[in-house]
PDB file of C-alpha atoms in Angstrom:
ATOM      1  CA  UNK A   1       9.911 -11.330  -8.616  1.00 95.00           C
ATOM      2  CA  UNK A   2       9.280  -8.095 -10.672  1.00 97.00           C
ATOM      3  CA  UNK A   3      11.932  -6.097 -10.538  1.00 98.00           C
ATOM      4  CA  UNK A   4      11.405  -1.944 -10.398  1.00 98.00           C
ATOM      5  CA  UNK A   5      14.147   0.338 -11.894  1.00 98.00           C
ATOM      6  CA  UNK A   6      14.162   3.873 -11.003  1.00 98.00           C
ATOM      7  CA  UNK A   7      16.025   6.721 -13.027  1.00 96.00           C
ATOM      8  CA  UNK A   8      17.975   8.681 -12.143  1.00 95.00           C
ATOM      9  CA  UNK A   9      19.242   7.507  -9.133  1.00 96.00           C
ATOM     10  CA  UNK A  10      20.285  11.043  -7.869  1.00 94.00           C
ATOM     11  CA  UNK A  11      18.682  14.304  -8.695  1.00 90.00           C
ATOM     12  CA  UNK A  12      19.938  17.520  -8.560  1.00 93.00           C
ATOM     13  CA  UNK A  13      17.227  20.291  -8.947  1.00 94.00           C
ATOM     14  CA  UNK A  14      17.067  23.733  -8.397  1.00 95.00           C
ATOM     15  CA  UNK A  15      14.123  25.278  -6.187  1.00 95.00           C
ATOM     16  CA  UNK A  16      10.907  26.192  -8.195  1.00 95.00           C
ATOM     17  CA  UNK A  17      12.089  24.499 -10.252  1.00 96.00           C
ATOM     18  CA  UNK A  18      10.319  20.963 -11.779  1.00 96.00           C
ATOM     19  CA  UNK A  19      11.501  17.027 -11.260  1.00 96.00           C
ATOM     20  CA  UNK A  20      11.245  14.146 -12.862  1.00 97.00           C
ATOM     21  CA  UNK A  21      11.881  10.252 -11.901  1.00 98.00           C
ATOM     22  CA  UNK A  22      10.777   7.243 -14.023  1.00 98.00           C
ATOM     23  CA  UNK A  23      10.190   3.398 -12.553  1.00 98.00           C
ATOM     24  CA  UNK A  24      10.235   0.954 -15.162  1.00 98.00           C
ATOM     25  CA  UNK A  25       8.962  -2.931 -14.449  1.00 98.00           C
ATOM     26  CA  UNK A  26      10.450  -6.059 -15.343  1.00 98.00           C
ATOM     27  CA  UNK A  27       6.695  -6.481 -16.406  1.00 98.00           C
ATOM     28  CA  UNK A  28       3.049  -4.988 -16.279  1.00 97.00           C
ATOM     29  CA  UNK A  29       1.591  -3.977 -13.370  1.00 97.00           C
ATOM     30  CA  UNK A  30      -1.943  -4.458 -14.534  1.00 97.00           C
ATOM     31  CA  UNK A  31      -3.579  -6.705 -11.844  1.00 95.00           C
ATOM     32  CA  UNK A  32      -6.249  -9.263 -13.307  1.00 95.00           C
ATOM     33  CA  UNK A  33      -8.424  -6.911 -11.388  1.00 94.00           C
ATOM     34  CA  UNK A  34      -8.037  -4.013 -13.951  1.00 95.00           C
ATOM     35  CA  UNK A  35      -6.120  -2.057 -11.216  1.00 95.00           C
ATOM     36  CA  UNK A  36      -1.780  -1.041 -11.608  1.00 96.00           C
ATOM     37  CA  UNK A  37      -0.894  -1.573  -8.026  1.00 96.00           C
ATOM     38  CA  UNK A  38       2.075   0.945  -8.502  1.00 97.00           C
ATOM     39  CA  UNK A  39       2.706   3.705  -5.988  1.00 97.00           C
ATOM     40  CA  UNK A  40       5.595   6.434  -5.046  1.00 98.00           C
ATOM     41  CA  UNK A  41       6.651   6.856  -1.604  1.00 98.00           C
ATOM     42  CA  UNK A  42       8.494   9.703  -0.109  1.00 98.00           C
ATOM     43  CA  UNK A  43      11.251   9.170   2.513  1.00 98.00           C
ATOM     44  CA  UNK A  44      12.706  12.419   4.510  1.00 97.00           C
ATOM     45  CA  UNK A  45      16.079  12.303   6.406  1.00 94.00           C
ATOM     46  CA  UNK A  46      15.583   9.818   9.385  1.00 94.00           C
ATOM     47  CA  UNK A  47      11.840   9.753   8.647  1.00 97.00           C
ATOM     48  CA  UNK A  48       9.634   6.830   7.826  1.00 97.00           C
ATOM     49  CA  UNK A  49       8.442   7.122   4.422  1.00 97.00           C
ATOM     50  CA  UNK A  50       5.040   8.137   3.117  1.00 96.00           C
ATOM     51  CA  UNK A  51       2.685   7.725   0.343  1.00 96.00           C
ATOM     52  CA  UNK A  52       2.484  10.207  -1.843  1.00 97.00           C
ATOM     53  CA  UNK A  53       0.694   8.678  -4.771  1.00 97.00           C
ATOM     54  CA  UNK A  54      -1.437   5.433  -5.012  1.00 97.00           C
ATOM     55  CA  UNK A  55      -2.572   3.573  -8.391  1.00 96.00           C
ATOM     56  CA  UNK A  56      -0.674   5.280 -10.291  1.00 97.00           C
ATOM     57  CA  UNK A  57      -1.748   8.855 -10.210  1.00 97.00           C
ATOM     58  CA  UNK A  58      -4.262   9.658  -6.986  1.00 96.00           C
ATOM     59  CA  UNK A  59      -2.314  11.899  -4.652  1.00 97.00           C
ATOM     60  CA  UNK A  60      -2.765  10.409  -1.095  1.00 95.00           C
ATOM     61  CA  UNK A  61      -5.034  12.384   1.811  1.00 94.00           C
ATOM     62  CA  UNK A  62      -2.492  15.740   2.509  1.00 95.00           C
ATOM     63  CA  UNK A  63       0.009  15.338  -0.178  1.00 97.00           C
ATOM     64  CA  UNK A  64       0.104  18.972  -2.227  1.00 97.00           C
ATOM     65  CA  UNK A  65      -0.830  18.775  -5.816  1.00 96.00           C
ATOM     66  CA  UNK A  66       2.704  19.448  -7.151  1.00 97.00           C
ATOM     67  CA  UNK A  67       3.252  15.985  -6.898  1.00 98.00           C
ATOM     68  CA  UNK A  68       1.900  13.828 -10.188  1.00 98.00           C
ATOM     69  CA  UNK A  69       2.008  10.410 -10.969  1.00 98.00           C
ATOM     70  CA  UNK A  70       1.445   9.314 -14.813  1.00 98.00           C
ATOM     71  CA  UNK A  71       1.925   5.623 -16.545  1.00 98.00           C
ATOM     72  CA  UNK A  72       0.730   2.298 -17.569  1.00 97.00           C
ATOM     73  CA  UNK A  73       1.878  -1.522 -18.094  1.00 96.00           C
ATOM     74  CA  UNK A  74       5.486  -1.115 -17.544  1.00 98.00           C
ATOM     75  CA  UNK A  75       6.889   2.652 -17.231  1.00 98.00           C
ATOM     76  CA  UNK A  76       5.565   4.915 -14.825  1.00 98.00           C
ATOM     77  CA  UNK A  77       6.705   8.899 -13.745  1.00 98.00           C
ATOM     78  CA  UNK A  78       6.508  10.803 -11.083  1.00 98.00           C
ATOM     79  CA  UNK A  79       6.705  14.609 -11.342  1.00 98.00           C
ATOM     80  CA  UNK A  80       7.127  17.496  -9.264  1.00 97.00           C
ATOM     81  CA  UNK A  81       5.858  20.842 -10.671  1.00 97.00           C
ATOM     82  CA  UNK A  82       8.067  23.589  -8.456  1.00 97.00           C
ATOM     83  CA  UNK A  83      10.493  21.758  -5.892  1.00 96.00           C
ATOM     84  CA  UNK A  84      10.061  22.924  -2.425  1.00 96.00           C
ATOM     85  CA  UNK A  85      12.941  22.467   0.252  1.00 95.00           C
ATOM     86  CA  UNK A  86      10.366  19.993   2.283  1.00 96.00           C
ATOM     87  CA  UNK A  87      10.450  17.860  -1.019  1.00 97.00           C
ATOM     88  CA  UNK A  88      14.686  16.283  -0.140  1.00 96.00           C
ATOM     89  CA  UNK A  89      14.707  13.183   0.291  1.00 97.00           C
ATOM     90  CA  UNK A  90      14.400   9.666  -1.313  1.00 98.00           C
ATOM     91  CA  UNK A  91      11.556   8.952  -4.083  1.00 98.00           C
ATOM     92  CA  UNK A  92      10.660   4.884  -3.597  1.00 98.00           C
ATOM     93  CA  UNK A  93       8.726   3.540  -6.446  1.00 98.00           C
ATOM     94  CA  UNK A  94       6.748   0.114  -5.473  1.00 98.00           C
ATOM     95  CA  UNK A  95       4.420  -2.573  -7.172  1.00 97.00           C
ATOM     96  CA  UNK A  96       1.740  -4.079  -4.845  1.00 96.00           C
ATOM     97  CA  UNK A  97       0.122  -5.983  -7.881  1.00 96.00           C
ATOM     98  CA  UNK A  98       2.045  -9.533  -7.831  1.00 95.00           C
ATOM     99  CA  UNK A  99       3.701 -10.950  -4.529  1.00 94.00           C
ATOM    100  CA  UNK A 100       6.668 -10.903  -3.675  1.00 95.00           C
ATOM    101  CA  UNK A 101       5.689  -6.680  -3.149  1.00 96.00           C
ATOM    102  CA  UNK A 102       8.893  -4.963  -4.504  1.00 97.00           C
ATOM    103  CA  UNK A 103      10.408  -1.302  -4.321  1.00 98.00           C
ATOM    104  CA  UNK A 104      12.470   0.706  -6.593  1.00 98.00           C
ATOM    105  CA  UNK A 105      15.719   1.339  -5.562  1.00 98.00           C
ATOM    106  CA  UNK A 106      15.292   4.402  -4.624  1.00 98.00           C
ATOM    107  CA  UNK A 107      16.386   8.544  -6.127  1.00 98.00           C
ATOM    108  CA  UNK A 108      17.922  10.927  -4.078  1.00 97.00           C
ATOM    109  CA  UNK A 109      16.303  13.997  -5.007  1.00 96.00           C
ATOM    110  CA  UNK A 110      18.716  17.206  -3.748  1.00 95.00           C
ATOM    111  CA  UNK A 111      18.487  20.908  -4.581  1.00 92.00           C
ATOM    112  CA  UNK A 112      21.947  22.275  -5.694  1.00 89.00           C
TER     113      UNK A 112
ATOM    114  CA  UNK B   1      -6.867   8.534  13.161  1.00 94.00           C
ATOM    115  CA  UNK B   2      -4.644   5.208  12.054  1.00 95.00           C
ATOM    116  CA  UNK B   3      -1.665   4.725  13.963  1.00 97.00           C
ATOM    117  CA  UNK B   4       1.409   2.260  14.024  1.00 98.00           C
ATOM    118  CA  UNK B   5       3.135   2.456  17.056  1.00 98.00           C
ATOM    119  CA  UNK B   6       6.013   0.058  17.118  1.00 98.00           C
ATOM    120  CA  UNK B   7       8.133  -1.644  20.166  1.00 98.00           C
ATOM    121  CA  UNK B   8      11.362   0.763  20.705  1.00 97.00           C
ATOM    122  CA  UNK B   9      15.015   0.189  19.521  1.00 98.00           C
ATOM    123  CA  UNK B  10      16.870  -3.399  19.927  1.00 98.00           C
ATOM    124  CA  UNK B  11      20.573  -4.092  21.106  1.00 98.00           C
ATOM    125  CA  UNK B  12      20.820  -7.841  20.666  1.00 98.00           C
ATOM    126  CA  UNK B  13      24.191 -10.337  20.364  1.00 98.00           C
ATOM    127  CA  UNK B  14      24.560 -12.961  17.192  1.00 97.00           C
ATOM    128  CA  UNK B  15      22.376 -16.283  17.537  1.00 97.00           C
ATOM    129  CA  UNK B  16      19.751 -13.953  20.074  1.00 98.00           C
ATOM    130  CA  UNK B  17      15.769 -14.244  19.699  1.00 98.00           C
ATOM    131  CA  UNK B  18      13.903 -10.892  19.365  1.00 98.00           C
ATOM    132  CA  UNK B  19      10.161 -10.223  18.494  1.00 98.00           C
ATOM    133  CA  UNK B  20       9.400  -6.753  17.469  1.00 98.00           C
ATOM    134  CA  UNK B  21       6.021  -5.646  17.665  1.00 98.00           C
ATOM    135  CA  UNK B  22       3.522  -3.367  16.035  1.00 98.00           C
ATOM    136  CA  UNK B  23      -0.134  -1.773  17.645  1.00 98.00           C
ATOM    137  CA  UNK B  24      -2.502  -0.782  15.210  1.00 97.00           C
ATOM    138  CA  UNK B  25      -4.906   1.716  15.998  1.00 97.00           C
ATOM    139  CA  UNK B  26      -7.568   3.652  14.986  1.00 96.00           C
ATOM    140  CA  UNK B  27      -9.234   1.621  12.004  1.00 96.00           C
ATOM    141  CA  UNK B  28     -10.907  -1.639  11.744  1.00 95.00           C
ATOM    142  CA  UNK B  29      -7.012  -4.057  12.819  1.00 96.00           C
ATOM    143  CA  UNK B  30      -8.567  -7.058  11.141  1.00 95.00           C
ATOM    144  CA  UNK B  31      -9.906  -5.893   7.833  1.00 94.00           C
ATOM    145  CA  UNK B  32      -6.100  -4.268   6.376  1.00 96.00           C
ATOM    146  CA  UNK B  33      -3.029  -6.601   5.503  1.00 96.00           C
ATOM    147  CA  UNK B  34      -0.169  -5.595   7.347  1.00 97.00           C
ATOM    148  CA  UNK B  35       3.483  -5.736   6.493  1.00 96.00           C
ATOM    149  CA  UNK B  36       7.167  -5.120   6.900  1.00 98.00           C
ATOM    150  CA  UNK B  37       9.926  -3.777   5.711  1.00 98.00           C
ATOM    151  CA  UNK B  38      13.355  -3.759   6.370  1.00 98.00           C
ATOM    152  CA  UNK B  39      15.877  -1.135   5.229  1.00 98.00           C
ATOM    153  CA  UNK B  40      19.569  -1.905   6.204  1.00 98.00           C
ATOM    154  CA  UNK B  41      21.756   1.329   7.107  1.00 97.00           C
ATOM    155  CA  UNK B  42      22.329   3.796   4.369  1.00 95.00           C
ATOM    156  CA  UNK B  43      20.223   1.003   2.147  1.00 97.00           C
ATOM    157  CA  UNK B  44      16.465   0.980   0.435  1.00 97.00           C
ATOM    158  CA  UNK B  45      13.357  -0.683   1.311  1.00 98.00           C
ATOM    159  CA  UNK B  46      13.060  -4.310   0.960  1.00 98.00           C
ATOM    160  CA  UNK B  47       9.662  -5.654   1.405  1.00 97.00           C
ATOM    161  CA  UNK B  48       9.525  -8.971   3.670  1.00 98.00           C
ATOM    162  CA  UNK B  49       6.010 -10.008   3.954  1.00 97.00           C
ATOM    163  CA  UNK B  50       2.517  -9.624   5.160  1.00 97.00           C
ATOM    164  CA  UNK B  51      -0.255 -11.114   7.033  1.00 97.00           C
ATOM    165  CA  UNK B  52      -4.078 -10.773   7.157  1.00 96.00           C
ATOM    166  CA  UNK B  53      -5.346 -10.579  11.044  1.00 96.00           C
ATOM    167  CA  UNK B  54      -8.411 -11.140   9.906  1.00 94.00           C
ATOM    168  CA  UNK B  55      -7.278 -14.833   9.156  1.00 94.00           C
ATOM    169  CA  UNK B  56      -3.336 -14.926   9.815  1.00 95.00           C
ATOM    170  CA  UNK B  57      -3.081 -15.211   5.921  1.00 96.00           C
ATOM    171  CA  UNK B  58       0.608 -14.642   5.068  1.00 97.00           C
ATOM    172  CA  UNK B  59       3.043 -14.278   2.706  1.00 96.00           C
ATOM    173  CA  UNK B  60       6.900 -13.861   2.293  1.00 97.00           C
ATOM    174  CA  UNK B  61       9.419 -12.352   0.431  1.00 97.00           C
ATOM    175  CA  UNK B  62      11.472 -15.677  -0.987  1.00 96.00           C
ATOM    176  CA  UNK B  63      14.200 -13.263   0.570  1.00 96.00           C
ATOM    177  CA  UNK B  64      12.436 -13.523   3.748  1.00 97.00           C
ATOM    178  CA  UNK B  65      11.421 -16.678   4.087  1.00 97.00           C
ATOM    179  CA  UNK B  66      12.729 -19.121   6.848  1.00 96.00           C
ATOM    180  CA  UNK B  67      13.986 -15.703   8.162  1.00 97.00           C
ATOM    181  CA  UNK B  68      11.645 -14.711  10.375  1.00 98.00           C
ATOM    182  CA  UNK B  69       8.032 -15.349  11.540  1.00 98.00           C
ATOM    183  CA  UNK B  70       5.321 -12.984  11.045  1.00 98.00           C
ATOM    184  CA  UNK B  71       2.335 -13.097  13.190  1.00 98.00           C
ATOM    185  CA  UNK B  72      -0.142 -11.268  14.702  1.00 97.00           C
ATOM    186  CA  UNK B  73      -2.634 -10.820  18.112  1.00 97.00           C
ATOM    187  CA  UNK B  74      -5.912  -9.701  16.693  1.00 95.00           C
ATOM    188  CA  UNK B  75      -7.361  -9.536  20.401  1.00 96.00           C
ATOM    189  CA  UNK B  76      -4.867  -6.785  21.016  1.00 97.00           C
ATOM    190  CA  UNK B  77      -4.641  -5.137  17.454  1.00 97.00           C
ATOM    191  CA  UNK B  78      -0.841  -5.894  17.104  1.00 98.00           C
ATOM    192  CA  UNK B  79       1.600  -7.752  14.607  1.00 98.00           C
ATOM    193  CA  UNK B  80       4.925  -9.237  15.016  1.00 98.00           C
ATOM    194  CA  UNK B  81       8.218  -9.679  13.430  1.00 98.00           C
ATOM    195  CA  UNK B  82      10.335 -12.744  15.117  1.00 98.00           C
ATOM    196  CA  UNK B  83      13.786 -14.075  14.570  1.00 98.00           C
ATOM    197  CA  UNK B  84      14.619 -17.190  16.137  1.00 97.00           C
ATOM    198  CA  UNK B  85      18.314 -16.762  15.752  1.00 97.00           C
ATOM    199  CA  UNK B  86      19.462 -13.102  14.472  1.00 98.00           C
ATOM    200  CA  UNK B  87      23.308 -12.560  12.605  1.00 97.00           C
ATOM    201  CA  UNK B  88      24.836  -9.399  12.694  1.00 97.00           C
ATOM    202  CA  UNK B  89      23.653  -9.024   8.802  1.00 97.00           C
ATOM    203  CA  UNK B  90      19.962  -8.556  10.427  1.00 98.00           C
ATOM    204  CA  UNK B  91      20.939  -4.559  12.008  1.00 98.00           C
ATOM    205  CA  UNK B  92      18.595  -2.480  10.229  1.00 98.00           C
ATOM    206  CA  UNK B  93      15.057  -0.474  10.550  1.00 98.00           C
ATOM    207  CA  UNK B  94      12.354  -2.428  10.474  1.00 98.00           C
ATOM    208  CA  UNK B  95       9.364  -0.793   9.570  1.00 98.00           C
ATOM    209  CA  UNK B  96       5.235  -2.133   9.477  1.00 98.00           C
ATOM    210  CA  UNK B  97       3.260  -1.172   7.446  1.00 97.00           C
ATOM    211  CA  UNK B  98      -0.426  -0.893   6.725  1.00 97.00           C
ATOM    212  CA  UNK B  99      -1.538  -2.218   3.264  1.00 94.00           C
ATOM    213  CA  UNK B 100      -4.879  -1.322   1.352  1.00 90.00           C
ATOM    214  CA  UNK B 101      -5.155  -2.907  -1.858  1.00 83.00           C
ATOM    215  CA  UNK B 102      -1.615  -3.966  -1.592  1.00 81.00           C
ATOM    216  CA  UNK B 103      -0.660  -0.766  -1.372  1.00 88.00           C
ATOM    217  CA  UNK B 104       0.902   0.991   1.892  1.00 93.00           C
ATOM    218  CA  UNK B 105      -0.879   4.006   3.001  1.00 93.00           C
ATOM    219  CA  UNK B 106       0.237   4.199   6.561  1.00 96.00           C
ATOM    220  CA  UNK B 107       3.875   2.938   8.210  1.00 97.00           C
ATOM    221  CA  UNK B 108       4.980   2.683  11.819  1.00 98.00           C
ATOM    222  CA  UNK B 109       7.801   4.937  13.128  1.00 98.00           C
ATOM    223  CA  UNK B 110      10.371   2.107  12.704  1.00 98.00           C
ATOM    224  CA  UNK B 111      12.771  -0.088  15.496  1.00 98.00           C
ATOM    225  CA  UNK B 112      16.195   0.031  14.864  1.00 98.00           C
ATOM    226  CA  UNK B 113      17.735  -3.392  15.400  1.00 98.00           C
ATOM    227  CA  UNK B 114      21.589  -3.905  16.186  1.00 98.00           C
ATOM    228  CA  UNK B 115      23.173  -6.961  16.114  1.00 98.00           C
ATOM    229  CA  UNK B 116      26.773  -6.932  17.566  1.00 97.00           C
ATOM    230  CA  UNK B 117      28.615  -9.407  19.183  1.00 95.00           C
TER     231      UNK B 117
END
């Protein structure tokens, strides 16, 4: 299975102010297709979660452009430009390119 | 619009059945992979596996496997999740999933499963 590390694991920020969280994979995530199957998911409190970026970089239908999603092979990064108090919650990394499908393990992403 | 609506909240005893189900709607139910996920309380997202409607194609977690059954009713747009025999280790949300390209653009509102003797 490919295994998907996320750092940190819990993220203090201030509002307005910008995030970061890397996801790093046991290996690449280029698919024989030419496509990185690698995506970031957003998970409220006692919400399902939701994409916010697919492929590494397109923002899904709705999400606001202060999300970003940069990377290739093996290290990927999602970034927020200006937190907004909407944006708590848990950041989920995941790889879609090789089966068994496997998520990060999740960062907790708080203001202070 | 694409919806998930899933079956509502479980309170089953150790060594039960239970088959938790998931309606599509909205887009074309054969022609997207679906999935599900499980995340125990307080825990992340673990993927278990997927099937095609299309064809019942499916796959599992290793995790997953032996686990549970995955299935789906194409004639009514819906997929399942199945234990023949649940432990208390099984209380969690269970989420489905749509998948396009492998990855998940739209998820169901989850079922919360309890297990408790």
């Amino acid at each position: 299975d490919i295994v998907m590390t996320q750092t940190p694991l819990s993220s203090p920020v201030t509002l307005g102010q910008p995030a970061s969280i890397s996801c790093r994979s046991s290996q690449s995530l280029l698919h024989r297709d030419g496509n990185t199957y690698l995506s970031w998911l957003q998970q409220r409190p006692g919400q399902p979660p939701r994409l916010l970026i697919y492929k590494i970089s397109n923002r899904f239908s709705g999400v606001p452009d202060r999300f970003s999603g940069s990377g290739a092979g093996t290290d990927f990064t999602l970034k927020i430009s200006r937190v907004e108090p909407e944006d708590v919650g848990v950041y989920y990394c995941m790889q879609a390119t090789q089966f068994p499908y496997t998520f990060g393990q999740g960062t907790k992403l708080e203001i202070k | 619009e694409v919806q998930l609506v899933q079956s509502g909240a479980e309170v089953k005893k150790p060594g039960e059945s239970l088959k938790l189900s998931c309606k599509g709607s909205g887009y074309s139910f054969t022609s997207h992979w679906i999935g599900w996920v499980r995340q125990m309380p307080g825990k992340g997202l673990e993927w278990m596996g997927i099937i095609y409607p299309g064809d019942s194609d499916t796959r599992y977690s290793p995790s997953f496997q032996g686990q549970v059954t995955i299935s789906a009713d194409k004639s009514i747009s819906t997929a399942y999740l199945q234990w023949s025999s649940l432990k208390a280790s099984d209380t969690a949300m269970y989420y489905c999933a749509r998948h396009v390209s492998g990855d998940i653009d739209y998820w169901g509102q989850g079922t919360l499963v309890t297990v408790s003797s």
